[in-house]
Every structure is written in structure tokens, then in C-alpha cells.
Amino acid sequence: MKNKLFYISLIVLFLGCEKQNDWLSEKNEKSLVVPETLRDFQALLDDQSSINERFPTDGLIGTDNILLIDVDFLSSNENTRNLYSWNENIWSDGTSSTWNNQFVTIFRVNAVLEGLSKINKATVDKFQYDNILGQAHFIRAITYYNLSQLYCEQYDPVNATGMLGLPLRKTSDVNYLAKRSSLKDTYDFIIEDLKSALELLPIKGDYNRRGNRTATNALLSKVFLHMKNYEQALFFANESLALNSSLLDFNDNSYINTGSTYRFKTAGYDHPEILFYAHSSQYPVIGASVSTKGLIPDDLYNQYLEDDLRKSIYYIFTNGSAKYRGSYTGGFQIFCGIANNEVYLIKAECAARLDKPDIALEALNILLRTRFKTDKYTNYEIKQSDQLLELIIKERRKELPRVANIRWEDLRRLNKNNETKVTLKRVINTEEFILEPNSLRYVLPIPENEIQSSGLQQNLR
Amino acid sequence: MVEALDNHKNGKINSGQLESILSNYRSIDIRNDYDKYVHQNSLKQQYHLSLSGGGDKNTYFFSAGADRNKESRINQGFDRVTINTQNTYNPISKLELSIGLNYSNNTTKNLNLANLYEGLNGVNYNYQRILPYSRLVDDTGNPTAIRRTYRSEYINEMEARGFLDWNLRPLEEIRLADDRSKINNILFRAGLKYKILPFVNIETVYQNEQQTIANRNHQSIETYYVRDLINRFAQYNELDGTIDYIVPKGGILNIGNSTAITNNIRGQLNYNQSFVGHQVDAIAGVEVREMRSTGNSSLSYGYDDQFGIANMGLDFTTYFPTNPSGSSLIEAPYGGISGYKQRFISYYFNGGYAYLNKYLLNFSARKDGSNFFGSNVNKRFTPLWSIGAGWNISNEQFYQSETIPYLKLRASYGYNGNFGNIASQLTGRYWLIPALYPNEYLSNLTAPNNDLSWERVKNINIGIDFSTKSNILNGTIEYFNKDGIDLLQPTPLAPQTGFLSYTSNAASTKSKGFDITLRSQNINRLFKWSSTLLFSTISDKIVAYDREPTANSIQASKALMLDKPMYSIFSYRWAGLDPENGDPQGFLNGEVSKDYNEIINNYAVDSLNFHGTSRPKHYGTLRNDFTYKGFSLSVNIAFKLAYFYRNPTTSLNYTDILTYGQYQDFADRWQNPGDELHTSVPSLSYPGNSSRNTFYKYSEVLVERADHIRLQDIRIAYNFPKNVLSNLKIDNLSIYTYLNNLGILWRANNNNIDPDVNPIGGTVFYSIPFSFATGITIGF
């Protein structure tokens, strides 16, 4: 009897072993998850604060669309000062949040792509699966595109194979370190991602924060513009406009309020021109807030005609200089997404370059008509493609003065042609700074902590 | 002050007026007002009563206690009531049943000025930066407003328009604080012990604990937080001068409730048997524990505490223009529920065998598992085992020492593994904040690491226990050797991975040292004096580390570098201040240099200065006890030797100083040529230069020896003699006084710095507070 009891109690004691693994696999916190369902993957891509709200604007600070008076230059943070004065070193402490944040996004995308590949598509909503897959490809493409405009040289169709591109990461394995690819491989990778997205995405997403087919076409058009492939760029601009060509009439008082600090509706969820929404609040000096220090140079502000509504919607003129107010974000943040005004301008430019002045003129006039007071706009009638191109490039700067890094990207791109190259000059505390066209300073250094921990090849400055 | 300087610059006041304003400010130190109006001596009162008794078949125990604390700041406090019972029954001799119940209820009262001292600049998040020349009271002693955030002209202008008073009076805030947290705790315990065989018994214990926490913070409309919120969102109509209040005029109530239930069951077998000369003792058991908790919170606007009504008709999704500028959303209440469920299982075994009480063997092993999230199930258990042997030499026939009558030799060898509760898979947390984003999202991602494995530590210990004749001197001397293999370390990652660091099996270490304990009976008469010395010495080094160092490595608290201790302190070589402008100077390739970027990026170990470790290599305590009749005195001295620390210092950038405040050596900064002869604090720069600052902060001029000896505590007690007490029907009566943290007796650094104290907010030190306790214990 006694022995029996002894053995029974032994059994009771160790019976638990069998069930222990089941018992321990219960989650310890409700809100935690190891992403494995479609819902989880959509949620990984829906973290706007990490993805859409951390787009880079580092390039914009080095352009001719910002002017800092000496006092405000001195009170700016170190990265801002370095970018503004085209300094050899840029990143204080050897780290760049721009670089870091873009690779966080790339990690998210890779985690989603790997996770989706483990799901049996037959068991889930196919439309939703494709949509998420397409969003992932779109986000990775736009992220690499943004990085390529800061950390790589301007694309050169002839030499791209021998130029330095970006580390192309296709895995979420943090123990893997990528080396820099060629610039051609980087662009090919971007295009490959976008073409995959094109097949998968719906025309319009549930929110303009998510990638969609229209924005994918627009981005393809933008990438081909940089590659000087104007046929393809025009083709995709047309594809994009075929899906959505709406423009915001700047006379529309229901959407625009010149009386309030920010002119457009906050957060731009229903902004008719926005195909894909992203923004940046990284550099206060270029922001659209009241306290912002970065002024609009006179040569830009004075280009607007009196009937041009952008003069009062994009800017406020106080104390003898203009400040930017007209971000499509409807807040102080710089808009960094893709909107139809840019697509019209790409279409116009490519058409002009391909010597199709009628198409170029039409696109330009459609856009500009919405920027002027009702019935105050007269259509441009220039028929010479080269003059038209000059006009379109001028209008690009006026329409997109503080949108993403567009002005920076344009300077890099246009400097490759003798007719359109620009030498930038600044005087800071009586010292003159010059940025020559095609200067090595148009390529930002890769942050030191990346170089030191993964041995990437540094850009020459 | 800025306003005064500005007025002077604009010619509104002359230099004499400015000087008188400034000299008035100079005479003010807000810390004096803190001491006078905010601080008080804390007082902790504890009352305790207990009863116990019983007979052959049962015993009982009952106790009740009450605490009432007055904290070191006004309007803060803590109250607690506890009741405990414990009963045991022995219905038959082989069986013992026990049941116990503990109840406690406590209330903490908070004052709504958190982080009071933070660099003298923070009262809490909403009230940053109290200027050091602010006053808490006016000349008549009434609470006064401090200057912050808004200029007084602006506040007056808005008040004239009909806005609420926009002044912040810290002392008023303290008075208005109505923030309490209540904790109720009930614990039920039942146990059963049954003797199966004379040498085997089985015992199980079940325990259930329920805890509810209720937090309530009511901020009335009189509080600055609420007035500020209402004013910021007030919409002023320029045309007719009316004000539309978006945030209702009323208080704000935050409530947070949570409940936690813990279940715990343990089963254990005990085996104790002795034969002639042999003794076997073993226990084996399993313990299972689960903790479940849920919590929710509410936020009420326009709250009226008199009737308990709130106004929740607010628009949380529109960006409203705010005063003085910008636009913002109103913080929406959170409707979600937080939920946690933690589970643990442990298996353990411990067995010992002794032969003739001379030769001892011991084996122990345990395995602990938990449902830590994101790791593979088979990695959820941490194993641990050790085997030991002992030899009581003094029990041997041949051992006949009179000077050392007790001598024992022992050794053990063991391994333990640890998985550090680190997720090896990618994990994220779900969020839904509709006011900002229409969709749920996953954030707080952890880096996945498929290569993650156990870290293991191999331990070898060899020790001697001894005591001399009449126990005049006894103690133990123990040598230990620890090999850490694949230790889990926070490891930097290249940013291209998407993470800046993760935990990986990056390092292996070897450490060894001695632990020595000696107790001596110096005088043993009516007057008694005994001493206890605890002394440890340890040295360690990293034998493998699978990451290359980077420029940032030396800034980490663990600067992991091969062949160096884990907590090494490195620095840049120092070449003094530039006599021209007070710039810090270092060395680059053997030459004096100010190329700070290059110096920082020249991070190879041999181009840096290696000082030593930031953990003491030798440390211990020496306690001396003296007793004479009923009096006893105990003095404890602690020492830490052979280690280093980095002196905190001022930032060299004005912008940092304006943002975070300055450190005291700011006053010693280089200002004029010649200053370099008596200071090593460089000149400040504007605009800021981060590399210059980083170089200085990690230069050798700031590294100091941290060695020090401290008078840790003193205890004085008096026990009343029995013969006095017996008349009073009291068993024992004693009074005692305990003094803690009496100060440093010796230190190697000349900066009057206590190396055990970390600066608060990086800039301000408050020494470890001296505490003083006194008490009476009466037993009936």
C-alpha cells in the first residue's frame, strides 16, 4: 500500500512533463504577436509612423530653395548646417537617422515577403494576399529610390554597371550583411519591385498611405526619368494619369484655407492629387511651421505672377521675406509622397524631350490652369521643344519647391546637361560656399557607423 | 532674464537697471525654496501586533500591522494595513494540513510634481525647465508663478481676452494634487504534508493571490495642466471677441484599474535516511506558476468631481488650431484592455550523501521554463547542474590539530545555461490609435536571430572552511573560476539590418577570483568585540568577441574588446587645452591634433588609452560589533578598490546647455588665455560641434580612479535587562537607532565625487541620502 502511494505520487509529479510544451506555448501578453497571418503582415506595412512619416529630405537642405540667415544657420543643428554648407562631413556622431530609418522599412518589407511566402495562397483571400505583396514591393522600391538619390551618384545609362549602388537586402536575416551593388543593379532592383507591384496592386488603396497601382506607375515614370529613358517615363506617366488624373483647383475654398497657418486639410487623406502619402518632420528648418527658419530665396518667390494662387497658398510674406506654408500634408511636415502635379510635370518634360510639344503643352496647361485665379490663366503656346523644356523645368521648381528631395534630385539630374546645369552659392558669415555642378558633394557620405560595422565602401567627397 | 536682456538690448532699460535685475536673480537659488516649501523630513510609523499559540494538534498565528508614512516632500504619503493568519492541523501524526490568509491594503498619495530635481529643469513632462533663479513664493510668502513656456506679456494679453489664468504656480500645484493609487492584495495558501514512509514524505502547497490596483488622478480645472490644455485649444474669434472652448471647462480624471491573479502549486518529495555511517538526503519537486493580469483605463474630460459627471462630447479626430501656434488633436481616451499571462514550470532535484560525516557528495540539477514569447518551445527551459564533493579533514583520525580544530575542504563543478528570455523570432506589438491612423499596426519590433542559443557558464569552486581554537577566528576561503561561453550580450548591428542592436551569443569570458570571509572574536568578556571581514577579488577578460569594434564601442558601458575585462574603460589621449582658444587637444598618429573626427575614427584598441574596469576588482566590508551589557554598537565599513569611472562634465555646446542644463564644472570652463593653466574644461562653442564634445567627454582627462572607503552604517541598540522587564510582564524590550549612508571616509578622486552615484539627468548629483531610523521592539 505504502509503495503504491509512493509510485502514484511520482507519476502525478511528472505527468506534467507531457503537457508542459503545450502549456508554455500560450502567449504571455495579449498585444504581442509573431507575425504570420495576412492581418499581421498588413499591420507591419501599416505602421505609418515608421514608414510613411520618416521619408528623407536631407537633400532639400542643400538646394537653392532654402535660405538661412547667419543667425539661424548658427542656431541650426549640426547635420542641418553640414548639409546646408555642403560640408565634407555630414553626420554628427557618425550616424544618420535617415539611413537607419530607411533600412528599418526595408527590414519590414523583407519580413513581410518572407512571411507571405510561407502562407498557402489557396487558404487565404487571394486579393488581400496580392495587395499586401504588392504594397511590400512598392514600399521597398520607393525606399531604395529615395536612398539612391542621396547616397549614390546620378544614374548614368552608359556607366551604371561600374558605379556604386546600394546594399540590396532581400532577407530579414540580421546576421547577413550586404555589400554595395552596382548602380545598375540598384535601379534594376527598384524597377523589378515596381513591376511586380504593378501586377498585384489595386488601382487605389484603402488609404493613400498604402501603395497602389496608380502610384506605382507614377514612381516608375519618375525612375525612368532619372535613367533618361524618356519613352518609358512618358509611358508610365500616361498609365498613371489614365488611372487618376485629378487635380486640386487652388480656387477651391472647401479644401484650401489661406486664413489658417496650414493651407490644406490636415493629413491629406482626401487630397485629390495625392497618389501616395508620405512626409518628413526631420529638419525643422525646411518645415512649413510658423517658427521655421528656412526662408524662400527671392529669386524663387519673385517668379510667381500676381494671379498665381501658389504665391499666397504656398507662402507667407513677412518681414521682407517669404516662408513656406503650402505643404500638402496640411501641417508643418514636408510632403514626401507622390501627387499628380508631379506626374503632369514629368509627362510634360518627357514629351518635350521627345519633341512632342503638343503633348507637353497640354499637360503643362492643364496643371497650371488649376494654380491660377479662375479665368486668369492664359495657355502657354510655345512650340519649340527646347524652349518648352526650359519653361517646364522652371515650372517644376515653382510647383514643387519643398516636396521631398525633388529639387535636389532635379539639380543632380539637370547638372548633367550643360544647358541646364546650375552652380549654387551661399554666403555664410561672410564666407562664400560654392557647389559646382556634378560636384562629389552631391553624393552624401554613408554614415560612419554603417561603414565601420559592415565595411561598406564609402563615397568619395 | 532673457526678457531683461532683450529689454536692455532694445533700449527699454539701461545698464544700471539691467545690473540690478541680474544681481537680484543671482541672489536667488530655487533649491532654497524647494528646501523650505517642498521638502520635509520623512517619518515612517509602523505598528505591529501578533498573536500565536496552539496545542498538540494545531497551531495558530495571527498578526495585524499598520504603516503611515510621511514622505520627504509635502503632500505625499503612504498608508498600509496588513492582516495575516496561519493555521496548522495535525489530524493524524503522519499528516499536517496548513491554511493561511494574508490581506493587505495600501494607498499611495502622489504629488503631481514628478522629477522635481531633474537637472533643476523638470517638474514633469508638462512643466519642463524651472529656471534656477525662479522663486516658488513671492515676498509675502504666497505661492507665485514661475516663468516658463509663455512670456508674461502673452499670458496677460490672453487673460484680458478672457482666457483662463495661464500662470504656473508650483506650490499651488502641489496643494491641488489629488492622485492616489490603491492596492488590495489577498493571498490564500493551503498545504499538505504526508509521511509515506518513515524516511519519505510528500508535500504539496497551493497558493492563490489576487491583487487589484486602482489609480485615480483627478486634475481639477485649477491645475495648470488642465488650464493650459483648455487655453491651448480655446478658439478666439477676432470679430466678436467670443471664445469657443474645444476642451470643456472642467477637470480631467484619469483612472486605471488592473487585476492580477497568481496561481502557484508545488509538489515535492523529501527523502532523508541514515544508516550506520551513511546519510542520504534528497528532494525532488516540481513547481508550476501562472500569473494572469488584465488592465484598463479611462480618461474623462470636463469632469465635475462633485457630481461625478463628465463631458465626453469631444472631437478627437480633428486637428484644431492651438494657441499660441500650430494645430493639434485632443488626446483620445484609450478603450483597449491590456492582458498578460505568464507561466513558469520548474523541476528540481538535490541529493546529498555523506559517509561517516567525513566524505560528502552532492548533486543538484534544475530546469526552469517559461512561456516567454517569441522563442522556440525547446529553448524555453534553462538547465543547471552541479556536482560537489567535500572532505571534513578534522573528522579524520589522523588529524589532531589543536590550533585549527575544524577544517574542511570542498570543491564543486557545474554548468548553468541561460536563454535570457530573448525572442529569437521577429515579434511585434499591435497598436490602434484611430485619432492618428485609421488602421491597426505592428510596432516595437524585435530583431529576429535564428542563430540564438544558450549562453553557458562553467563554474569551478574550491574552498576551505576552518575555525581556530575556541572559535577565535573562523572563516572560509574560496577560489572560483568561471568560464562564460557564448554569453548573451547586447550587440551592435549594422544599420542596414534595420536594427541598431540585438542580443546575441557574442562573447566568451574567463574570470577568476577569491571570496574570503573571516570572523574574529577579539575580546570576549563583559565587553565584547568581534569583527567580520568580507573580501572579494575578481579579474576577468574577454576571450572571444565576434564583432569588430567601431568608433562608438568605447562609449558603451561594456566596451567589449578582446583580452580586456568586460567593463573596460578606454579613453582618448589628452594633450591639454589650446592656449589660444581653449579647444581640447588630443593625439593623432603621435602628433598633437584637433582633428576630432579623425581621432574618434582612429578607434583601434592600441591607439586608445586603457585604464581598467568600471567594476571594482577588490571589494568588501569590515564590520565591528561591540557589546557591553545591554548595549550594542555595530559599525560597518565598505570598500571598493581598483576601478575607474568617467567624470561627468558639462557639454561644450551652448545649445545642449540650454536644452539640458549645465554641470557644475561649467563654471571652470576656459574663458581667457591663461585659464588652461588651472583648468582642463575646454571653452564652449557656438554653434555646437559634436565631435569636439565627444572627444572631450571620452578623453583621459575625465577618467579617474573610483576607489573609495565608505562608512556604510552604524547601529546602536539597548536591550533592557530581563529582571527589569519581568515586573512589567514583558518578555523583551529593546530600542535601537540605525544610521545608514554616513559618508565617504576616503576616496581616490579629488573631485569630491561619490563614484556610486550616477548623475540625475546627466547633470545634477544628489548624494545617496543619509537615513536615520529609530525603533522600539516590545515582546510579550
XYZ file of C-alpha atoms in Angstrom, chain B residues 205-580:
376
model
C 1.487 23.650 -1.423
C -1.141 25.603 -3.280
C -1.234 29.362 -3.338
C -3.654 31.812 -4.873
C -3.099 35.543 -4.881
C -5.408 38.251 -6.121
C -4.258 41.792 -6.475
C -6.239 44.776 -7.632
C -4.637 48.112 -8.339
C -6.718 51.241 -8.709
C -5.102 54.505 -9.761
C -7.033 57.713 -9.766
C -5.622 61.063 -10.756
C -8.042 63.933 -10.644
C -6.703 67.184 -12.029
C -9.203 69.909 -11.338
C -9.694 72.955 -13.519
C -7.492 74.831 -11.093
C -4.443 72.778 -12.038
C -2.036 74.126 -14.580
C -2.250 71.032 -16.743
C -5.975 71.492 -17.271
C -5.912 75.279 -17.626
C -3.100 75.003 -20.129
C -4.951 72.382 -22.163
C -8.159 74.418 -22.223
C -6.323 77.590 -23.198
C -4.293 75.933 -25.917
C -7.424 74.643 -27.611
C -9.587 77.724 -26.973
C -10.744 79.250 -30.269
C -10.771 83.021 -30.087
C -12.983 84.805 -32.551
C -11.269 88.038 -33.586
C -14.530 89.576 -34.832
C -16.798 89.387 -31.824
C -14.241 88.516 -29.135
C -16.007 85.301 -28.137
C -14.152 82.184 -27.113
C -15.138 78.698 -28.125
C -13.762 76.133 -25.716
C -12.966 72.929 -27.542
C -11.768 71.249 -24.360
C -14.625 71.638 -21.879
C -14.063 73.802 -18.847
C -13.794 71.218 -16.122
C -11.385 68.810 -14.551
C -9.647 65.848 -16.075
C -9.889 62.441 -14.472
C -7.575 59.544 -15.255
C -8.488 56.154 -13.880
C -6.501 52.991 -14.292
C -7.555 49.617 -12.948
C -5.810 46.314 -13.118
C -6.307 42.886 -11.635
C -3.712 40.195 -11.274
C -4.327 36.594 -10.274
C -1.494 34.265 -9.481
C -1.839 30.512 -9.009
C 1.030 28.513 -7.757
C 1.293 24.801 -6.978
C 4.293 22.881 -5.791
C 4.800 19.200 -5.193
C 7.892 17.867 -3.519
C 9.250 14.559 -2.300
C 11.661 14.592 0.604
C 13.883 11.661 1.361
C 16.076 11.506 4.438
C 17.630 8.299 5.624
C 20.662 7.394 7.641
C 22.291 4.030 8.209
C 25.300 3.449 10.280
C 27.841 5.884 8.910
C 25.772 6.753 5.862
C 23.447 9.658 5.452
C 21.302 10.311 2.352
C 19.169 13.402 1.856
C 17.298 14.162 -1.327
C 14.491 16.329 -2.533
C 12.769 16.320 -5.883
C 9.969 18.569 -6.900
C 8.045 20.408 -9.487
C 6.576 23.869 -9.265
C 4.034 25.385 -11.627
C 3.021 29.028 -11.611
C 0.694 31.159 -13.656
C 0.144 34.895 -13.424
C -2.750 36.454 -15.282
C -3.493 40.116 -15.346
C -5.767 42.473 -17.180
C -5.994 46.213 -17.073
C -7.996 49.063 -18.463
C -8.010 52.795 -18.146
C -10.300 55.720 -18.679
C -9.822 59.410 -19.320
C -12.656 61.869 -18.656
C -12.775 65.460 -19.820
C -14.877 68.208 -18.292
C -15.063 66.162 -15.128
C -17.005 67.537 -12.171
C -15.896 65.781 -9.012
C -18.907 66.973 -7.024
C -21.426 65.002 -9.074
C -19.117 62.621 -10.909
C -20.239 63.751 -14.349
C -18.025 64.214 -17.379
C -18.371 65.809 -20.787
C -17.161 63.418 -23.425
C -18.757 65.052 -26.477
C -15.338 65.902 -27.839
C -13.986 65.630 -31.329
C -10.821 63.577 -31.109
C -10.181 63.317 -34.833
C -9.959 66.962 -35.919
C -6.802 68.995 -35.842
C -7.739 72.192 -34.036
C -5.657 75.336 -34.261
C -3.894 75.770 -30.934
C -2.609 78.814 -29.075
C -0.102 80.304 -29.477
C 0.537 78.436 -32.746
C 0.179 75.162 -34.569
C -2.618 72.659 -34.617
C -3.208 69.532 -32.643
C -5.538 66.690 -31.806
C -7.100 66.256 -28.381
C -5.775 63.123 -26.722
C -8.405 60.421 -27.116
C -9.226 58.043 -24.266
C -7.938 54.548 -24.748
C -10.543 51.786 -24.816
C -8.345 48.737 -25.087
C -7.620 46.126 -22.478
C -4.131 45.029 -21.639
C -3.662 41.385 -20.851
C -0.743 39.349 -19.609
C -0.363 35.675 -18.884
C 2.949 34.445 -17.587
C 3.626 30.791 -16.966
C 6.524 29.068 -15.305
C 7.467 25.459 -14.642
C 10.444 24.309 -12.601
C 11.771 20.838 -11.919
C 14.435 20.444 -9.327
C 16.465 17.797 -7.623
C 19.022 17.980 -4.901
C 20.713 14.962 -3.404
C 23.461 14.603 -0.849
C 25.352 11.684 0.522
C 27.706 11.635 3.493
C 29.899 8.838 4.718
C 30.992 8.905 8.331
C 30.476 12.653 8.183
C 33.903 12.859 6.558
C 33.267 12.413 2.870
C 30.455 14.320 1.285
C 28.977 14.182 -2.186
C 26.308 16.411 -3.593
C 24.443 16.600 -6.855
C 21.872 19.141 -7.824
C 20.052 19.957 -11.005
C 17.150 22.082 -12.048
C 15.311 23.053 -15.174
C 13.194 26.185 -15.432
C 10.809 27.008 -18.235
C 8.547 29.915 -19.047
C 6.195 30.952 -21.804
C 8.461 33.794 -22.831
C 7.183 34.959 -26.161
C 8.952 34.576 -29.452
C 11.316 31.750 -28.633
C 11.109 28.144 -29.751
C 9.463 25.837 -27.248
C 12.531 23.653 -26.889
C 14.571 26.699 -25.892
C 12.202 27.743 -23.158
C 13.930 25.686 -20.491
C 17.107 26.685 -18.785
C 19.133 23.795 -17.356
C 21.523 23.957 -14.475
C 23.504 21.289 -12.706
C 26.409 20.954 -10.379
C 28.307 18.260 -8.603
C 30.291 18.760 -5.457
C 32.457 16.932 -3.002
C 33.595 17.756 0.492
C 36.121 16.365 2.939
C 35.913 17.083 6.661
C 39.602 16.709 7.351
C 39.193 17.492 11.001
C 36.985 14.398 11.405
C 39.813 12.105 10.312
C 41.620 10.043 12.907
C 44.998 11.311 11.801
C 44.032 14.965 12.176
C 44.954 16.188 15.620
C 45.403 19.943 15.422
C 44.602 21.987 18.469
C 45.103 25.362 16.795
C 42.690 24.564 13.965
C 40.149 22.099 15.347
C 37.802 22.458 12.366
C 38.998 22.117 8.783
C 37.029 21.235 5.725
C 37.964 21.101 2.073
C 35.355 21.280 -0.647
C 35.104 21.587 -4.407
C 32.348 21.806 -6.943
C 31.917 21.769 -10.658
C 28.825 22.808 -12.552
C 27.216 24.294 -15.558
C 24.326 26.559 -15.979
C 22.610 27.686 -19.105
C 20.565 30.756 -19.713
C 18.409 31.829 -22.550
C 17.894 35.302 -21.174
C 14.247 35.466 -22.256
C 15.175 36.771 -25.655
C 12.890 36.315 -28.603
C 14.606 34.533 -31.432
C 11.732 35.234 -33.794
C 10.505 38.574 -35.044
C 7.886 39.848 -32.631
C 5.777 42.974 -32.723
C 3.110 44.708 -30.721
C -0.321 45.667 -32.016
C -1.402 49.293 -31.772
C -4.551 51.105 -32.758
C -4.679 54.882 -32.417
C -7.632 55.962 -34.532
C -7.093 59.657 -33.861
C -3.808 59.424 -35.720
C -4.097 56.440 -38.018
C -7.166 54.707 -39.390
C -5.595 51.277 -39.224
C -4.086 48.987 -36.652
C -0.367 48.458 -36.964
C 2.527 46.470 -35.613
C 5.363 48.263 -33.953
C 8.064 47.684 -31.313
C 9.694 45.043 -33.447
C 12.435 42.870 -32.044
C 15.281 41.693 -34.212
C 14.963 38.026 -35.092
C 18.049 35.944 -34.521
C 17.890 32.376 -35.725
C 21.421 31.720 -34.508
C 20.482 32.390 -30.902
C 21.464 29.663 -28.476
C 22.078 29.107 -24.767
C 24.748 31.013 -23.021
C 26.622 28.706 -20.708
C 28.669 29.305 -17.630
C 31.067 26.685 -16.319
C 31.805 27.078 -12.627
C 34.627 25.559 -10.625
C 34.889 26.335 -6.921
C 37.454 25.170 -4.396
C 37.103 26.213 -0.808
C 38.431 25.745 2.698
C 36.348 26.246 5.858
C 38.167 26.484 9.133
C 37.989 27.669 12.669
C 40.647 28.101 15.293
C 40.598 27.127 18.921
C 37.565 28.461 20.841
C 36.343 29.872 17.560
C 38.532 32.952 17.973
C 38.996 33.061 14.237
C 36.860 31.278 11.680
C 36.086 31.693 8.073
C 36.142 30.426 4.553
C 38.463 30.963 1.655
C 37.084 30.158 -1.729
C 38.651 30.209 -5.143
C 36.360 30.395 -8.154
C 36.821 30.087 -11.849
C 34.003 30.928 -14.246
C 34.088 30.401 -17.958
C 31.339 32.219 -19.792
C 30.710 30.597 -23.154
C 28.626 32.230 -25.910
C 27.419 34.849 -23.479
C 24.328 36.760 -24.492
C 25.340 40.359 -24.951
C 23.705 43.454 -26.354
C 25.478 43.540 -29.691
C 25.590 46.405 -32.139
C 24.201 45.705 -35.584
C 24.973 47.439 -38.832
C 22.081 49.861 -39.513
C 21.437 48.223 -42.900
C 19.917 45.289 -40.998
C 17.091 47.514 -39.794
C 18.189 47.386 -36.154
C 20.975 49.077 -34.255
C 21.472 46.327 -31.729
C 20.220 42.973 -30.614
C 21.184 40.345 -28.120
C 23.399 37.623 -29.453
C 25.839 34.977 -28.248
C 28.682 37.342 -28.966
C 31.227 36.951 -26.200
C 33.127 34.403 -24.167
C 34.883 35.313 -20.960
C 37.131 33.878 -18.315
C 37.024 35.153 -14.775
C 38.548 34.027 -11.570
C 38.993 35.251 -8.051
C 38.705 34.676 -4.341
C 35.950 35.193 -1.826
C 37.195 35.366 1.731
C 35.123 35.565 4.884
C 36.821 35.954 8.266
C 35.174 36.334 11.645
C 37.176 37.053 14.735
C 36.343 37.287 18.408
C 38.788 39.970 19.528
C 37.617 40.458 23.089
C 35.133 38.162 24.771
C 34.479 39.276 28.294
C 31.789 41.500 29.694
C 32.870 43.809 26.963
C 32.746 42.003 23.659
C 34.348 42.965 20.373
C 34.100 40.932 17.225
C 34.968 41.658 13.632
C 33.730 40.303 10.314
C 35.640 40.827 7.113
C 34.176 40.011 3.725
C 36.691 40.371 0.944
C 36.388 39.507 -2.726
C 38.740 39.876 -5.574
C 37.933 39.174 -9.182
C 39.587 39.534 -12.536
C 38.058 38.810 -15.889
C 38.827 39.095 -19.562
C 37.081 38.580 -22.828
C 38.489 35.622 -24.704
C 36.247 35.797 -27.756
C 34.068 38.506 -29.249
C 32.639 38.147 -32.687
C 32.172 41.820 -33.584
C 34.705 44.318 -34.811
C 34.963 47.407 -32.643
C 33.574 50.679 -34.017
C 34.145 54.285 -33.060
C 31.164 54.056 -30.725
C 32.449 50.996 -28.855
C 34.274 52.922 -26.164
C 31.137 54.881 -25.352
C 29.223 51.786 -24.254
C 29.169 50.813 -20.592
C 30.556 47.484 -21.743
C 33.335 48.287 -24.186
C 33.792 44.722 -25.333
C 37.328 44.225 -26.627
C 39.423 41.088 -26.795
C 41.756 40.341 -23.871
C 40.251 43.173 -21.843
C 37.775 42.996 -18.964
C 34.096 43.167 -19.800
C 33.544 46.590 -18.269
C 36.655 48.256 -19.606
C 37.132 51.992 -19.626
C 39.031 53.389 -22.594
C 39.792 56.993 -23.379
C 41.399 59.262 -25.943
C 44.844 60.569 -25.101
C 44.787 64.143 -23.861
C 47.146 66.911 -24.907
C 45.754 69.736 -22.821
C 43.850 72.828 -23.881
C 44.842 75.019 -26.775
C 46.158 78.191 -25.053
C 44.772 80.301 -27.902
